[in-house]
Amino acid sequence: MKLSKQNLAQRADHIYDVLIVGGGPAGLSAGIYLQRYLLSTLIIDKGKARSFWMQELHNYLGLPSDTPGRDLLKQGKDHYLSVDGDYLNAYVESVVEEENIFVVKVRIGRNKPTYATFRTRYLIAASGIIDNLPTLDNMQNVFDYAGHNLHVCLICDGYEMRGQRVGVFGGSENSLEVAFPLGWFTPHITLFTNGAFEVGAELHHRLNTEGYTLVEKPIKQFIGENHQMTGVELKNGEVVELDAGLISMGSKYHADYLKGIELDYQGGNLITDKMNRTSHPRIFAIGDLKVGMNQVIVAAADGALAATQIWRDIRRVEGRRSNSSNIFSTEKVA
Amino acid sequence: MKLSKQNLAQRADHIYDVLIVGGGPAGLSAGIYLQRYLLSTLIIDKGKARSFWMQELHNYLGLPSDTPGRDLLKQGKDHYLSVDGDYLNAYVESVVEEENIFVVKVRIGRNKPTYATFRTRYLIAASGIIDNLPTLDNMQNVFDYAGHNLHVCLICDGYEMRGQRVGVFGGSENSLEVAFPLGWFTPHITLFTNGAFEVGAELHHRLNTEGYTLVEKPIKQFIGENHQMTGVELKNGEVVELDAGLISMGSKYHADYLKGIELDYQGGNLITDKMNRTSHPRIFAIGDLKVGMNQVIVAAADGALAATQIWRDIRRVEGRRSNSSNIFSTEKVA
């Protein structure tokens, strides 16, 4: 059921089998599987998953290639609620382990927030990442195009950019390396540093060899209309015409709540085994937060794998749950 | 494009980047990704994928939980064709490696078949498995219920069977072990050997301890109507009333065409790395044919991973394809 400040008290004494941080594709898929395994599940979502911003999912089997990310999220959330999962819009502040139970502290609401605490046996970190965006004087100008033809994912949108004049917006010298795989799809590449960092002689040479253009001056704004970016205006007044953009500025990892627990990371990503278990036996990581490929279909499969492993773990200890009643309403009359 | 006997000649001299054996969820997802990587792809499908028989996909994120498997397959095939993939209904007879190219011999049509040969750089084995079914005198009686409430997948349909009176139809003593995880969902379990094999004292005892019933007499037929099985009639005339069934008789692996190539297997499943590469560097295996969990969403993610790794392999050698024309029609005018 959908939890809110009003009905939270009903779950005060409950120990969930699994608490999932993040209601994106990974978390929703895990939640659907877990509830179908008769495990009591709570998804806590802060809203605005990375996929919420995707205007078109082009490569998700089963969905038309112009399906907005938010439609997938809505379908998944309805599906999850239909199998009696608990869902709460809130922000997870911290997780503390107390005698094989995780105590999860959350903040509900932005203005006049209230705080609540949940308890769970297993934790799934599905809170993902969010892409860093170019910092311009008017950020609304960036939001107008990001997720439309100002892309953030080469794997997802390389095909859309084939043969186009593409601007790459980097956050560091390293991040500009994306130009080379992008070159698979189009030879017309202009790279922008926005005047924020230096590019060394070696990369200069490699870009030059490939015929790519490097623009190191500061950007004033993106130009275009109806969310279709058609170019970049520099602060010096020059305009560079483009058909599309690719942002390559790294990501922010939503994992602060795990700081109190020792886990193995590779960069910002959690290291997991093939069933998505982290170095802690009762913490799993799925979707963009774990090491692996950041794709919606992979995140959804991650959720299925983690849920299944947790079910196996719990089943091996408990044996059966067919007669028990510690899940809220899954009884089916034969 | 859809290939047939009539237009096959157009591809006679073509070397595909990737040939995919099997047009189920794994193969279709791989095909969509590959075409979007500008790699020329041929899917060869013999029809009647395992998922074609599934009446309802209950746990595929993004699709309503009563979506028939065949709807997913149709959507995926249309999607694949829309990105200019080649698709042929045929049966793959053999694969032979000749100087880094695989020569794939196929049979087209059942009556008066014709034969054709395709060439490809990479091969994806996505041909899956098919469940063995109980052998009754009238097989149509089995087909009437299989995929409806005569299930083949505990992970998929355990939830549907919760609290129900479930018959387990085994193919061997070992296969009856599925009763124990099924016991998570329901205590009302009757196991049927159909008189085909013996059950030893130890398993007898374990089943008895759990309160499960073992029926070792031969089955005459399933009874029910409108594809809803309501019980089993034994040859001796006894009737056992049931709400659902679970078939546990193993599977046939569709991998005969790989016999001429040395690959690492675990049982009938191909062993792969995390990007789904087999022990042969240019053969990948995805979906039910590889070691792992047999779930549609996992198969779809498998396809994305294999396709991406193949793209990386080819890109590292070729560098770019943005100006080339060895793919049929993916040009996009900027």
XYZ file of C-alpha atoms in Angstrom:
668
model
C 0.000 0.000 0.000
C 1.033 3.572 -0.472
C 2.398 4.872 2.812
C 2.202 8.458 3.943
C 2.562 10.433 7.149
C -1.077 9.545 7.864
C -0.854 5.742 7.794
C 2.799 5.155 8.743
C 1.896 4.101 12.245
C 0.390 0.870 10.887
C 3.918 -0.320 10.064
C 5.588 0.818 13.279
C 6.134 -2.681 14.662
C 6.714 -4.446 11.386
C 10.054 -5.886 10.378
C 10.168 -5.948 6.592
C 11.858 -8.806 4.841
C 13.374 -6.334 2.392
C 13.613 -2.577 2.239
C 14.517 -1.181 -1.176
C 16.053 2.262 -1.427
C 15.022 3.665 -4.801
C 11.916 3.227 -6.937
C 13.545 3.263 -10.359
C 13.449 0.291 -12.755
C 15.826 -1.784 -10.603
C 13.939 -1.230 -7.348
C 10.488 -1.699 -8.874
C 11.483 -4.936 -10.590
C 12.977 -6.242 -7.332
C 9.836 -5.224 -5.456
C 7.536 -7.039 -7.880
C 9.587 -10.232 -7.618
C 9.881 -10.012 -3.823
C 6.171 -9.530 -3.236
C 5.508 -12.457 -5.557
C 7.869 -14.487 -3.362
C 5.565 -13.553 -0.454
C 8.273 -11.403 1.112
C 7.140 -8.163 2.709
C 8.752 -5.269 0.925
C 8.990 -1.516 1.286
C 10.246 0.709 -1.516
C 11.377 4.143 -0.415
C 11.728 6.542 -3.306
C 12.863 10.135 -3.228
C 11.358 10.799 -6.677
C 13.012 11.897 -9.893
C 14.802 8.693 -10.830
C 17.323 9.072 -13.637
C 14.928 7.261 -15.953
C 12.182 9.753 -15.104
C 14.049 12.274 -17.266
C 14.378 9.972 -20.262
C 12.016 11.125 -22.947
C 12.235 7.946 -24.993
C 13.402 4.452 -24.062
C 14.655 3.175 -27.388
C 15.921 -0.255 -26.494
C 13.716 -1.817 -23.820
C 12.302 -5.096 -25.112
C 8.528 -5.116 -24.993
C 7.973 -1.369 -25.062
C 7.552 0.822 -28.151
C 10.771 2.735 -28.805
C 9.225 6.105 -27.987
C 8.093 5.105 -24.479
C 8.931 7.840 -21.952
C 10.864 6.644 -18.907
C 8.128 8.009 -16.636
C 5.567 5.666 -18.279
C 7.707 2.649 -17.428
C 8.048 3.902 -13.857
C 4.297 4.443 -13.506
C 3.502 0.991 -14.924
C 6.066 -0.594 -12.624
C 4.796 1.230 -9.556
C 1.179 0.226 -10.271
C 2.328 -3.360 -10.818
C 4.216 -3.350 -7.517
C 1.268 -1.894 -5.592
C -1.045 -4.473 -7.210
C 0.947 -7.258 -5.521
C 0.590 -5.445 -2.182
C 4.030 -3.884 -1.883
C 4.500 -0.930 0.449
C 5.713 2.295 -1.147
C 6.756 5.549 0.459
C 7.958 8.823 -1.009
C 10.779 9.824 1.295
C 14.515 10.339 1.544
C 16.654 7.732 3.277
C 19.018 9.483 5.673
C 20.863 6.593 7.290
C 21.045 2.866 7.762
C 22.336 1.287 10.964
C 22.700 -2.440 11.612
C 21.435 -3.686 14.973
C 21.594 -7.428 15.643
C 20.891 -8.601 12.095
C 18.224 -5.960 11.544
C 18.776 -2.768 9.596
C 17.255 0.345 11.112
C 16.500 2.805 8.338
C 15.856 6.444 9.147
C 13.917 8.455 6.593
C 12.829 12.045 6.096
C 9.350 12.582 4.730
C 8.487 15.843 3.021
C 10.698 18.804 2.175
C 9.031 21.642 4.027
C 8.246 20.839 7.649
C 9.672 17.314 7.239
C 8.776 14.511 9.584
C 11.063 11.596 10.370
C 10.323 7.905 10.600
C 12.226 4.692 11.231
C 11.741 1.341 9.510
C 13.233 -2.044 10.265
C 14.221 -4.671 7.735
C 16.147 -7.919 7.465
C 17.578 -7.279 4.000
C 18.446 -4.046 2.246
C 18.591 -3.429 -1.488
C 20.462 -0.319 -2.625
C 18.709 0.713 -5.829
C 19.119 4.442 -5.428
C 21.157 4.885 -8.576
C 23.023 7.867 -9.885
C 22.198 11.164 -11.478
C 24.152 12.735 -14.319
C 26.081 15.924 -13.709
C 24.967 18.640 -16.130
C 26.867 21.567 -17.616
C 26.871 24.559 -15.274
C 25.511 27.541 -17.155
C 24.318 30.888 -15.812
C 20.734 29.889 -16.605
C 20.255 26.250 -15.608
C 16.695 26.207 -16.938
C 18.295 26.467 -20.381
C 20.067 23.137 -19.712
C 16.939 21.444 -18.340
C 15.041 22.501 -21.495
C 17.124 20.147 -23.645
C 18.584 17.478 -21.337
C 16.922 14.109 -21.957
C 15.576 15.315 -25.305
C 18.333 15.691 -27.936
C 20.903 16.632 -25.311
C 21.680 13.046 -24.380
C 23.522 11.535 -21.422
C 23.957 7.933 -22.588
C 26.027 6.919 -25.607
C 24.828 3.311 -25.565
C 21.195 4.421 -25.478
C 21.368 7.235 -27.990
C 24.388 6.657 -30.238
C 21.993 5.358 -32.863
C 19.903 8.536 -32.638
C 23.043 10.597 -33.260
C 24.294 8.642 -36.280
C 25.601 10.968 -38.973
C 24.625 14.025 -36.922
C 26.664 17.045 -35.853
C 27.116 16.261 -32.174
C 28.481 18.448 -29.386
C 30.191 16.662 -26.509
C 30.035 18.519 -23.203
C 32.773 17.276 -20.922
C 33.577 17.785 -17.278
C 37.241 16.837 -17.396
C 39.913 15.912 -19.899
C 39.196 12.227 -19.306
C 35.490 12.631 -19.933
C 36.192 13.796 -23.490
C 37.378 10.276 -24.349
C 33.720 9.477 -25.043
C 34.305 11.136 -28.430
C 36.078 8.018 -29.684
C 33.240 5.525 -29.212
C 30.848 8.272 -30.337
C 32.939 8.375 -33.525
C 31.510 4.949 -34.333
C 28.203 6.682 -35.004
C 29.199 10.036 -36.479
C 32.351 11.778 -37.706
C 30.938 15.267 -36.996
C 32.012 15.858 -33.416
C 32.718 19.116 -31.584
C 33.962 18.958 -27.998
C 33.270 21.690 -25.448
C 35.228 22.290 -22.251
C 33.157 25.358 -21.312
C 36.499 26.885 -20.319
C 36.489 24.763 -17.184
C 39.591 22.615 -17.691
C 42.701 22.259 -19.812
C 43.232 19.704 -22.573
C 46.751 18.314 -22.884
C 48.795 18.030 -26.075
C 48.284 14.294 -26.490
C 44.492 14.417 -26.467
C 44.619 17.539 -28.670
C 46.574 15.506 -31.181
C 44.264 12.474 -31.025
C 41.152 14.598 -31.484
C 42.790 16.402 -34.366
C 43.742 13.128 -36.029
C 40.114 12.017 -35.934
C 38.965 15.344 -37.373
C 37.135 16.442 -34.241
C 36.886 20.096 -33.223
C 37.733 21.297 -29.726
C 36.072 24.446 -28.363
C 37.641 25.647 -25.122
C 35.707 28.877 -24.672
C 32.944 29.379 -22.124
C 29.376 28.627 -23.144
C 26.634 31.206 -22.784
C 23.676 28.982 -23.591
C 22.147 26.235 -25.685
C 19.961 27.473 -28.509
C 16.923 25.773 -30.016
C 13.192 25.456 -29.501
C 10.587 22.925 -28.376
C 13.262 21.025 -26.403
C 15.285 20.440 -29.596
C 18.755 21.898 -29.206
C 20.145 23.288 -32.488
C 23.445 24.644 -31.284
C 25.540 26.406 -28.697
C 26.126 30.118 -28.240
C 29.489 30.949 -26.698
C 30.018 33.881 -24.356
C 31.992 35.615 -27.084
C 28.890 35.571 -29.292
C 30.014 32.776 -31.635
C 27.409 30.149 -32.487
C 28.190 26.462 -33.163
C 25.380 24.692 -34.976
C 24.608 21.160 -33.792
C 21.998 18.448 -34.303
C 22.406 16.838 -30.897
C 24.514 16.864 -27.752
C 26.093 14.303 -25.457
C 26.824 15.242 -21.861
C 29.842 13.468 -20.355
C 30.388 15.002 -16.952
C 30.242 12.043 -14.619
C 27.530 11.282 -12.104
C 26.509 11.793 -8.528
C 26.047 8.504 -6.651
C 23.049 8.306 -4.337
C 24.622 6.211 -1.606
C 25.267 8.550 1.332
C 22.940 6.527 3.552
C 25.351 3.569 3.322
C 28.295 5.509 4.761
C 28.072 3.853 8.173
C 28.441 0.353 6.716
C 31.667 -1.078 5.354
C 31.142 -2.202 1.757
C 33.417 -2.849 -1.227
C 33.331 -0.202 -3.939
C 34.939 0.288 -7.341
C 34.951 4.046 -7.776
C 31.456 5.056 -6.683
C 29.922 1.715 -7.691
C 29.205 -1.112 -5.294
C 30.893 -4.395 -6.126
C 28.470 -7.325 -6.209
C 28.438 -11.004 -7.083
C 26.390 -12.340 -9.975
C 23.200 -12.348 -7.901
C 23.951 -8.718 -6.946
C 24.945 -9.338 -3.351
C 27.463 -6.814 -2.011
C 30.277 -7.666 0.379
C 27.634 -7.548 3.152
C 25.559 -10.755 3.081
C 22.239 -8.947 3.590
C 22.829 -5.905 1.400
C 22.304 -6.137 -2.346
C 22.999 -3.437 -4.943
C 21.196 -3.209 -8.276
C 20.937 -0.836 -11.221
C 23.306 2.051 -11.877
C 24.737 1.994 -8.348
C 26.508 -1.326 -8.857
C 29.454 -2.091 -11.128
C 28.103 -2.914 -14.583
C 26.306 -1.469 -17.563
C 23.840 1.340 -16.893
C 20.828 0.223 -18.912
C 17.195 0.059 -17.872
C 16.731 -3.544 -19.006
C 19.833 -4.600 -17.060
C 18.571 -2.790 -13.961
C 15.239 -4.611 -14.218
C 17.014 -7.973 -14.495
C 19.260 -7.017 -11.568
C 16.141 -6.632 -9.473
C 14.881 -10.093 -10.417
C 18.229 -11.677 -9.539
C 18.622 -9.943 -6.173
C 15.026 -10.739 -5.196
C 15.462 -14.386 -6.081
C 18.666 -14.725 -4.077
C 17.060 -13.088 -1.034
C 14.104 -15.459 -1.345
C 16.485 -18.428 -1.469
C 18.331 -17.130 1.613
C 15.173 -16.649 3.637
C 13.565 -19.866 2.421
C 16.572 -21.922 3.459
C 16.159 -20.620 6.992
C 12.371 -20.522 7.290
C 11.423 -23.462 5.078
C 7.930 -22.372 4.198
C 5.681 -19.385 4.500
C 2.525 -20.800 3.006
C 0.692 -20.814 6.341
C 2.104 -17.683 7.869
C 0.546 -14.273 8.015
C 3.464 -11.893 8.345
C 2.769 -10.449 4.939
C -0.156 -8.137 4.707
C -2.617 -9.379 2.125
C -1.534 -12.001 -0.345
C -3.917 -14.749 0.612
C -5.481 -16.489 -2.313
C -8.498 -18.662 -1.759
C -8.134 -21.914 -3.601
C 13.927 -6.918 -43.382
C 11.947 -10.100 -43.266
C 13.769 -12.714 -45.318
C 12.103 -15.558 -47.193
C 12.936 -18.010 -49.938
C 12.021 -15.269 -52.399
C 14.458 -12.551 -51.295
C 17.271 -14.616 -49.752
C 19.527 -14.086 -52.736
C 19.943 -10.433 -51.779
C 22.034 -11.542 -48.803
C 24.074 -14.213 -50.584
C 27.357 -12.281 -50.504
C 26.835 -10.534 -47.203
C 28.867 -11.303 -44.108
C 26.757 -10.418 -41.100
C 28.383 -8.908 -38.066
C 26.199 -11.099 -35.883
C 23.886 -14.012 -36.523
C 21.485 -14.804 -33.681
C 19.986 -18.265 -33.405
C 16.609 -17.836 -31.737
C 14.016 -15.079 -31.807
C 12.825 -15.283 -28.200
C 13.232 -12.440 -25.700
C 17.015 -12.885 -25.480
C 17.608 -12.912 -29.231
C 15.217 -10.054 -29.962
C 16.740 -7.838 -27.283
C 20.241 -8.585 -28.602
C 19.073 -7.839 -32.140
C 17.591 -4.473 -31.178
C 20.796 -3.432 -29.413
C 23.038 -4.699 -32.226
C 21.158 -2.893 -34.971
C 21.272 0.259 -32.861
C 25.060 -0.223 -32.691
C 24.983 -0.185 -36.516
C 25.962 -3.845 -36.666
C 24.297 -5.937 -39.335
C 22.274 -8.667 -37.706
C 20.271 -11.703 -38.750
C 17.896 -13.459 -36.384
C 16.988 -16.996 -37.394
C 13.978 -18.294 -35.529
C 12.371 -21.708 -35.784
C 9.166 -20.436 -34.154
C 7.441 -21.511 -30.963
C 9.815 -20.013 -28.424
C 9.243 -21.191 -24.865
C 7.770 -17.794 -24.039
C 5.292 -18.138 -26.902
C 3.434 -20.657 -24.735
C 3.274 -18.423 -21.675
C -0.245 -17.154 -21.258
C 0.649 -14.428 -18.790
C 3.975 -12.774 -17.989
C 3.478 -11.817 -14.371
C 6.784 -10.260 -13.497
C 8.185 -8.363 -16.487
C 8.737 -4.742 -15.522
C 6.852 -2.398 -17.824
C 4.202 -4.826 -18.995
C 0.813 -5.460 -17.368
C 0.894 -8.721 -15.431
C -1.522 -10.474 -17.796
C 0.563 -9.864 -20.925
C 0.790 -13.031 -23.045
C 4.317 -14.075 -23.977
C 3.401 -13.934 -27.660
C 2.568 -10.210 -27.333
C 6.045 -9.501 -26.016
C 7.538 -11.508 -28.874
C 5.474 -9.652 -31.468
C 6.369 -6.233 -30.023
C 10.037 -7.210 -29.911
C 10.041 -8.527 -33.469
C 8.371 -5.362 -34.792
C 10.881 -3.271 -32.834
C 13.784 -5.242 -34.283
C 12.477 -4.960 -37.853
C 11.939 -1.201 -37.344
C 15.691 -0.788 -36.817
C 16.345 -2.708 -40.045
C 17.323 -6.076 -38.630
C 17.097 -9.138 -40.877
C 14.770 -11.911 -39.696
C 14.232 -15.374 -41.118
C 11.961 -18.215 -40.059
C 14.151 -21.259 -40.427
C 15.898 -24.038 -38.565
C 19.650 -23.839 -38.020
C 21.200 -27.199 -38.912
C 24.888 -26.582 -38.391
C 27.591 -24.022 -37.741
C 31.119 -24.434 -39.096
C 34.005 -22.044 -38.484
C 36.104 -21.141 -41.525
C 38.904 -18.606 -41.051
C 37.180 -16.438 -38.442
C 33.843 -16.600 -40.210
C 31.005 -18.866 -39.149
C 29.164 -20.608 -41.953
C 25.611 -21.300 -40.845
C 23.493 -23.797 -42.712
C 19.734 -23.469 -42.360
C 16.652 -25.351 -43.487
C 13.700 -23.253 -44.593
C 10.230 -24.742 -44.565
C 9.065 -28.119 -43.346
C 7.506 -29.634 -46.432
C 9.724 -29.428 -49.494
C 12.406 -27.580 -47.494
C 15.069 -25.493 -49.163
C 18.521 -24.948 -47.711
C 20.571 -21.783 -47.437
C 23.920 -20.737 -46.038
C 24.743 -17.524 -44.178
C 28.064 -16.111 -43.082
C 28.722 -14.154 -39.913
C 31.581 -12.864 -37.793
C 29.896 -13.401 -34.423
C 27.311 -15.929 -33.335
C 24.808 -15.589 -30.512
C 23.183 -18.783 -29.274
C 19.746 -17.694 -28.078
C 17.871 -20.830 -29.053
C 16.807 -21.665 -25.518
C 15.159 -24.720 -24.134
C 11.732 -26.287 -24.175
C 10.112 -27.992 -21.212
C 9.488 -31.719 -21.320
C 5.809 -32.465 -20.756
C 4.103 -35.478 -19.197
C 3.631 -38.264 -21.725
C -0.028 -39.193 -21.774
C -1.937 -41.254 -24.314
C -3.662 -38.111 -25.571
C -1.050 -35.328 -25.752
C -3.667 -32.762 -26.790
C -5.002 -33.127 -23.257
C -1.616 -31.898 -21.932
C -1.390 -29.029 -24.425
C -4.868 -27.878 -23.357
C -3.601 -26.903 -19.898
C 0.175 -26.381 -20.197
C 1.021 -22.688 -19.873
C -2.387 -21.949 -18.355
C -2.721 -23.302 -14.800
C -0.442 -26.236 -15.558
C 2.752 -24.273 -14.951
C 6.376 -25.012 -15.805
C 8.156 -22.306 -13.769
C 8.081 -22.114 -9.987
C 9.739 -18.684 -9.851
C 7.210 -17.264 -12.314
C 4.083 -18.880 -10.948
C 4.682 -19.793 -7.305
C 2.712 -16.708 -6.363
C -0.227 -17.816 -8.521
C -0.228 -21.158 -6.702
C -0.149 -19.774 -3.147
C -2.487 -21.668 -0.873
C -3.690 -23.820 -3.762
C -3.883 -27.603 -4.119
C -1.001 -28.174 -6.518
C -0.028 -31.314 -8.396
C 3.656 -31.745 -9.185
C 4.370 -33.830 -12.287
C 7.897 -35.147 -12.149
C 10.134 -36.910 -14.623
C 12.561 -38.452 -12.154
C 13.058 -38.825 -8.434
C 15.325 -35.767 -8.434
C 12.783 -33.622 -10.214
C 10.336 -34.068 -7.323
C 12.637 -31.976 -5.122
C 10.831 -28.942 -6.534
C 8.113 -29.729 -3.960
C 10.243 -28.222 -1.208
C 10.585 -24.701 -2.627
C 6.972 -24.980 -3.829
C 6.120 -25.604 -0.168
C 7.042 -21.972 0.450
C 3.849 -21.037 -1.376
C 1.433 -23.810 -0.463
C 1.255 -26.786 1.903
C -1.230 -28.671 -0.311
C 1.066 -30.628 -2.593
C 0.480 -33.922 -4.372
C 3.323 -35.450 -6.378
C 2.763 -37.672 -9.417
C 5.285 -40.096 -10.877
C 2.861 -41.309 -13.567
C 4.223 -44.789 -12.746
C 7.368 -43.947 -14.663
C 10.018 -44.153 -11.937
C 10.605 -45.326 -8.379
C 10.860 -43.055 -5.339
C 13.360 -44.139 -2.714
C 12.739 -44.445 1.024
C 14.551 -41.248 1.942
C 12.510 -38.969 -0.322
C 9.353 -40.850 0.701
C 10.154 -39.953 4.283
C 10.932 -36.295 3.545
C 7.725 -35.830 1.559
C 5.771 -37.511 4.313
C 7.325 -35.265 6.942
C 6.166 -32.198 5.013
C 2.668 -33.635 4.665
C 2.879 -34.040 0.903
C 1.074 -36.863 -0.903
C 2.821 -39.111 -3.404
C 0.804 -40.768 -6.182
C 2.775 -43.420 -8.061
C 0.019 -44.724 -10.304
C -0.233 -43.987 -14.017
C -2.217 -40.957 -15.133
C -5.048 -41.276 -17.629
C -5.665 -37.581 -18.223
C -5.976 -34.070 -16.848
C -9.529 -32.962 -16.242
C -10.931 -29.435 -16.438
C -12.372 -27.017 -18.945
C -11.487 -23.771 -20.741
C -7.772 -24.481 -20.254
C -8.236 -24.557 -16.454
C -7.102 -27.886 -15.076
C -9.169 -28.996 -12.048
C -7.609 -32.355 -11.367
C -6.086 -35.598 -12.554
C -7.817 -38.830 -13.477
C -5.687 -41.912 -12.890
C -5.852 -44.986 -15.086
C -7.513 -46.865 -12.242
C -10.379 -44.341 -12.347
C -9.450 -42.416 -9.200
C -9.666 -38.619 -9.442
C -7.369 -36.216 -7.557
C -8.793 -32.699 -7.385
C -6.304 -29.879 -7.914
C -6.269 -26.109 -8.401
C -3.048 -25.977 -10.396
C -0.135 -28.067 -11.604
C 3.619 -27.690 -11.847
C 5.524 -29.710 -14.421
C 9.070 -30.618 -13.390
C 10.401 -32.928 -16.064
C 13.544 -31.189 -17.249
C 14.073 -29.544 -20.594
C 15.318 -30.140 -24.079
C 18.231 -27.873 -25.007
C 18.155 -26.409 -28.508
C 21.865 -26.490 -29.200
C 22.480 -29.334 -31.639
C 23.836 -26.923 -34.248
C 26.787 -26.162 -31.952
C 27.942 -29.779 -31.797
C 30.854 -29.245 -34.156
C 32.379 -26.511 -31.988
C 34.129 -27.111 -28.699
C 32.452 -25.081 -25.963
C 32.285 -25.302 -22.160
C 28.997 -26.565 -20.745
C 27.535 -27.113 -17.287
C 24.957 -29.814 -17.847
C 23.155 -28.660 -20.973
C 23.846 -24.983 -20.305
C 26.626 -23.002 -21.910
C 29.069 -21.405 -19.481
C 29.587 -17.695 -20.127
C 31.359 -14.718 -18.586
C 29.417 -11.759 -17.214
C 28.991 -10.263 -20.695
C 27.690 -13.675 -21.863
C 30.695 -14.689 -23.917
C 31.208 -18.464 -24.098
C 34.595 -20.146 -24.086
C 34.789 -19.261 -27.801
C 35.672 -15.568 -28.200
C 33.126 -14.961 -30.971
C 30.246 -17.069 -29.663
C 27.918 -15.665 -27.016
C 25.073 -17.482 -25.252
C 22.052 -15.740 -23.779
C 18.712 -16.631 -22.234
C 17.763 -20.102 -21.028
C 20.608 -21.787 -22.907
C 23.281 -20.294 -20.668
C 23.960 -21.009 -17.005
C 21.741 -18.742 -14.917
C 18.169 -17.972 -14.026
C 15.534 -18.698 -16.661
C 13.491 -15.509 -16.591
C 12.319 -13.364 -19.488
C 13.653 -10.116 -18.013
C 17.066 -11.733 -17.447
C 17.102 -13.044 -21.023
C 16.365 -9.553 -22.332
C 19.206 -8.076 -20.272
C 21.494 -10.902 -21.455
C 20.871 -9.750 -24.999
C 21.813 -6.161 -24.174
C 25.050 -7.277 -22.511
C 26.147 -9.620 -25.298
C 25.348 -7.038 -27.977
C 27.325 -4.371 -26.161
C 30.369 -6.588 -25.751
C 30.308 -7.543 -29.426
C 30.068 -3.865 -30.378
C 33.075 -3.106 -28.155
C 35.040 -5.961 -29.760
C 34.287 -4.844 -33.299
C 34.740 -1.148 -32.542
C 38.187 -1.745 -31.074
C 39.229 -3.307 -34.360
C 37.374 -1.102 -36.849
C 37.410 2.218 -35.002
C 34.411 3.788 -36.643
C 31.560 2.882 -38.916
C 29.939 6.270 -39.254
C 30.964 6.630 -42.892
C 30.638 3.068 -44.011
C 27.815 1.474 -45.886
C 28.026 -2.202 -45.023
C 24.793 -2.041 -43.129
C 21.688 -1.879 -45.200
C 19.678 1.198 -44.329
C 20.449 3.073 -41.186
C 21.488 6.376 -42.658
C 20.031 9.358 -40.898
C 20.165 12.710 -42.595
C 21.325 15.332 -40.184
